[in-house]
Amino acid sequence: MRVAVPMETAAGERRVALVPETVSRLSAAGFEIRVERGAGVAAGFADEDYASSGAELSERADLAAGAEAVVRVARPTSAEIAALSSGTVLIAFLQPLTDIEGIELLRQQGVVGFAMESIPRITRAQSMDALSSQATVAGYKAVLLAADRVPKLFPMLMTAAGTIAPVRALVIGAGVAGLQAIATARRLGAVVSAFDVRPAVKEQVESLGASFLELGVHGEETAGGYAKELSPEEQAKQQAALEERIPDFDVVVTTAAIPGRPAPRLIPATAVERMSPGSVIVDLAAETGGNCELTVPGDVVDHRGVTIDGTTNLPSLMAFHASQLYSRNVAALLQHLAPDGALALDWEDEITSGTCVTRLEAAS
Ligand code: NAD
């Protein structure tokens, strides 16, 4: 199977879909990998490393010719979709729940689209779970951004000049990113509390050495392990409870999300106004609108001395390891779709059919 790896073109995207380590493994398994010159440079992978891993380096114009699959991180632009031949397999974060137009373009073009967001969350597919691998990186980076901005040391320090109290951090949403944020904040020495609407999470939070913040709000969980959206009354109750508790914290990392829906609004401006000057909110949900009312996606704002960091695409800021993990996820999916290095799509298979968002009419 011939696989093409283009350089990412989305603004600010530094990751690459396959790294040299994975190229070696896929080449040994019978895949032919062609990589656009410079595709890995922003993530720290040189063309020479790809060449010595068995990839063929190519200019953009020649990249997709003869390729049976194109693997990317971000969804392609409409011009990039138009350049794909009918029947090409495309693997990327295709945003199937929100980019309706893009998905329709793929369908019209006859592209066989596999969305990394749609990998079923079952044990067999864990090695392909790119939402989790990238959320892990984002959760880690969110805490580092907060640590960089807050004018306090995270750990308690006992010095000749006296004792310094540790930072008090709150993590809201204890899914994959939130749990990594808790672990990272703990490693830096903060005293950490966390909250999630899924009651099952309490134990995981406590096993990481954080305390579970009781807000009196309990949500439901879907079969896939995701939270269900709260009713407007419950959401108002959560906002009020948080407003009460939030002044206790120096750092707040929010990661609350409902797949395919705008981010739940958890922190109203009135709550921010009760925080001490110098406090920091890092809003990991900025991309889908933000968990804080004052978040400006892609920007860092100051509201009465409180910093609200709405930086988007945090995994791209840690492009080396984010790409390495993503690349392994993509390789696992490729090997699932082409077990012996030749494409063999089994539509009865839960991973293949669950991840596919567009396919040729004849194949359906
Ligand atoms: P996500 O990114 O969709 O959401 C992040 C977190 O926000 C979730 O924990 C959710 O409960 C929480 N949340 C939603 N609304 C909230 C609110 N109003 N207030 C506070 N928190 C709120 O989810 P995710 O991190 O990708 O995954 C969630 C869960 O899915 C995981 O913790 C795990 O249980 C499950 N999962 C399973 C597998 C698997 O392979 N079986 C893999 C990954 C994740």
mmCIF file of C-alpha atoms and ligand atoms in Angstrom, residues 120-123 125-126 129 131-132 135 172-179 195-198 201 204 221 224-228 230 238 255-259 264 266, ligand 1:
data_model
loop_
_atom_site.group_PDB
_atom_site.id
_atom_site.type_symbol
_atom_site.label_atom_id
_atom_site.label_comp_id
_atom_site.label_asym_id
_atom_site.label_seq_id
_atom_site.Cartn_x
_atom_site.Cartn_y
_atom_site.Cartn_z
ATOM 1 C CA PRO A 120 -14.320 3.512 18.759
ATOM 2 C CA ARG A 121 -13.264 3.670 22.404
ATOM 3 C CA ILE A 122 -12.925 -0.068 22.791
ATOM 4 C CA THR A 123 -9.951 -1.984 24.150
ATOM 5 C CA ALA A 125 -8.685 0.158 19.330
ATOM 6 C CA GLN A 126 -6.721 1.716 22.176
ATOM 7 C CA ASP A 129 -6.945 6.344 20.035
ATOM 8 C CA LEU A 131 -8.032 11.730 20.896
ATOM 9 C CA SER A 132 -6.495 10.219 24.011
ATOM 10 C CA ALA A 135 -5.361 14.973 25.054
ATOM 11 C CA ILE A 172 -12.384 20.827 35.831
ATOM 12 C CA GLY A 173 -13.176 17.860 33.610
ATOM 13 C CA ALA A 174 -11.158 14.814 34.615
ATOM 14 C CA GLY A 175 -11.106 12.883 31.336
ATOM 15 C CA VAL A 176 -7.870 12.032 29.575
ATOM 16 C CA ALA A 177 -6.528 15.611 29.451
ATOM 17 C CA GLY A 178 -7.757 16.464 32.930
ATOM 18 C CA LEU A 179 -6.142 13.416 34.541
ATOM 19 C CA PHE A 195 -14.209 18.019 39.449
ATOM 20 C CA ASP A 196 -16.087 16.061 36.778
ATOM 21 C CA VAL A 197 -19.772 15.424 36.232
ATOM 22 C CA ARG A 198 -19.132 11.704 35.774
ATOM 23 C CA VAL A 201 -14.055 9.690 37.976
ATOM 24 C CA GLN A 204 -9.279 8.143 39.499
ATOM 25 C CA GLU A 221 -22.237 8.818 31.230
ATOM 26 C CA GLY A 224 -18.705 5.139 25.263
ATOM 27 C CA GLY A 225 -17.588 6.698 28.546
ATOM 28 C CA TYR A 226 -18.406 10.289 27.555
ATOM 29 C CA ALA A 227 -20.403 12.719 29.661
ATOM 30 C CA LYS A 228 -23.968 13.615 28.681
ATOM 31 C CA LEU A 230 -26.225 18.762 31.660
ATOM 32 C CA GLN A 238 -22.743 24.015 38.637
ATOM 33 C CA THR A 255 -11.085 20.539 29.977
ATOM 34 C CA ALA A 256 -14.837 19.900 30.042
ATOM 35 C CA ALA A 257 -16.247 18.732 26.737
ATOM 36 C CA ILE A 258 -19.234 16.968 25.223
ATOM 37 C CA PRO A 259 -18.376 15.376 21.848
ATOM 38 C CA PRO A 264 -20.196 23.630 28.428
ATOM 39 C CA LEU A 266 -18.804 26.530 33.489
HETATM 40 P P1 NAD B 1 -13.898 14.637 26.642
HETATM 41 O O1 NAD B 1 -12.677 15.308 26.127
HETATM 42 O O2 NAD B 1 -15.083 14.518 25.757
HETATM 43 O O3 NAD B 1 -14.363 15.404 27.983
HETATM 44 C C1 NAD B 1 -13.461 15.769 28.991
HETATM 45 C C2 NAD B 1 -14.113 15.611 30.342
HETATM 46 O O4 NAD B 1 -15.074 16.643 30.554
HETATM 47 C C3 NAD B 1 -14.864 14.294 30.543
HETATM 48 O O5 NAD B 1 -14.279 13.600 31.620
HETATM 49 C C4 NAD B 1 -16.289 14.741 30.848
HETATM 50 O O6 NAD B 1 -16.925 13.887 31.795
HETATM 51 C C5 NAD B 1 -16.062 16.116 31.416
HETATM 52 N N1 NAD B 1 -17.231 17.013 31.450
HETATM 53 C C6 NAD B 1 -18.217 17.187 30.534
HETATM 54 N N2 NAD B 1 -19.095 18.122 30.951
HETATM 55 C C7 NAD B 1 -18.637 18.577 32.165
HETATM 56 C C8 NAD B 1 -19.096 19.544 33.085
HETATM 57 N N3 NAD B 1 -20.198 20.244 32.865
HETATM 58 N N4 NAD B 1 -18.370 19.727 34.214
HETATM 59 C C9 NAD B 1 -17.250 19.014 34.471
HETATM 60 N N5 NAD B 1 -16.768 18.088 33.621
HETATM 61 C C10 NAD B 1 -17.455 17.869 32.486
HETATM 62 O O7 NAD B 1 -13.583 13.193 27.179
HETATM 63 P P2 NAD B 1 -12.245 12.321 27.127
HETATM 64 O O8 NAD B 1 -11.278 12.866 28.076
HETATM 65 O O9 NAD B 1 -11.787 12.155 25.720
HETATM 66 O O10 NAD B 1 -12.765 10.908 27.609
HETATM 67 C C11 NAD B 1 -13.714 10.758 28.619
HETATM 68 C C12 NAD B 1 -13.690 9.332 29.116
HETATM 69 O O11 NAD B 1 -13.821 8.391 28.059
HETATM 70 C C13 NAD B 1 -12.403 8.900 29.781
HETATM 71 O O12 NAD B 1 -12.176 9.394 31.031
HETATM 72 C C14 NAD B 1 -12.627 7.386 29.778
HETATM 73 O O13 NAD B 1 -13.501 6.987 30.793
HETATM 74 C C15 NAD B 1 -13.279 7.171 28.458
HETATM 75 N N6 NAD B 1 -12.257 6.649 27.519
HETATM 76 C C16 NAD B 1 -12.257 5.328 27.222
HETATM 77 C C17 NAD B 1 -11.294 4.804 26.373
HETATM 78 C C18 NAD B 1 -11.268 3.330 26.014
HETATM 79 O O14 NAD B 1 -10.487 2.947 25.205
HETATM 80 N N7 NAD B 1 -12.094 2.528 26.592
HETATM 81 C C19 NAD B 1 -10.353 5.627 25.812
HETATM 82 C C20 NAD B 1 -10.358 6.978 26.128
HETATM 83 C C21 NAD B 1 -11.328 7.480 26.969
#
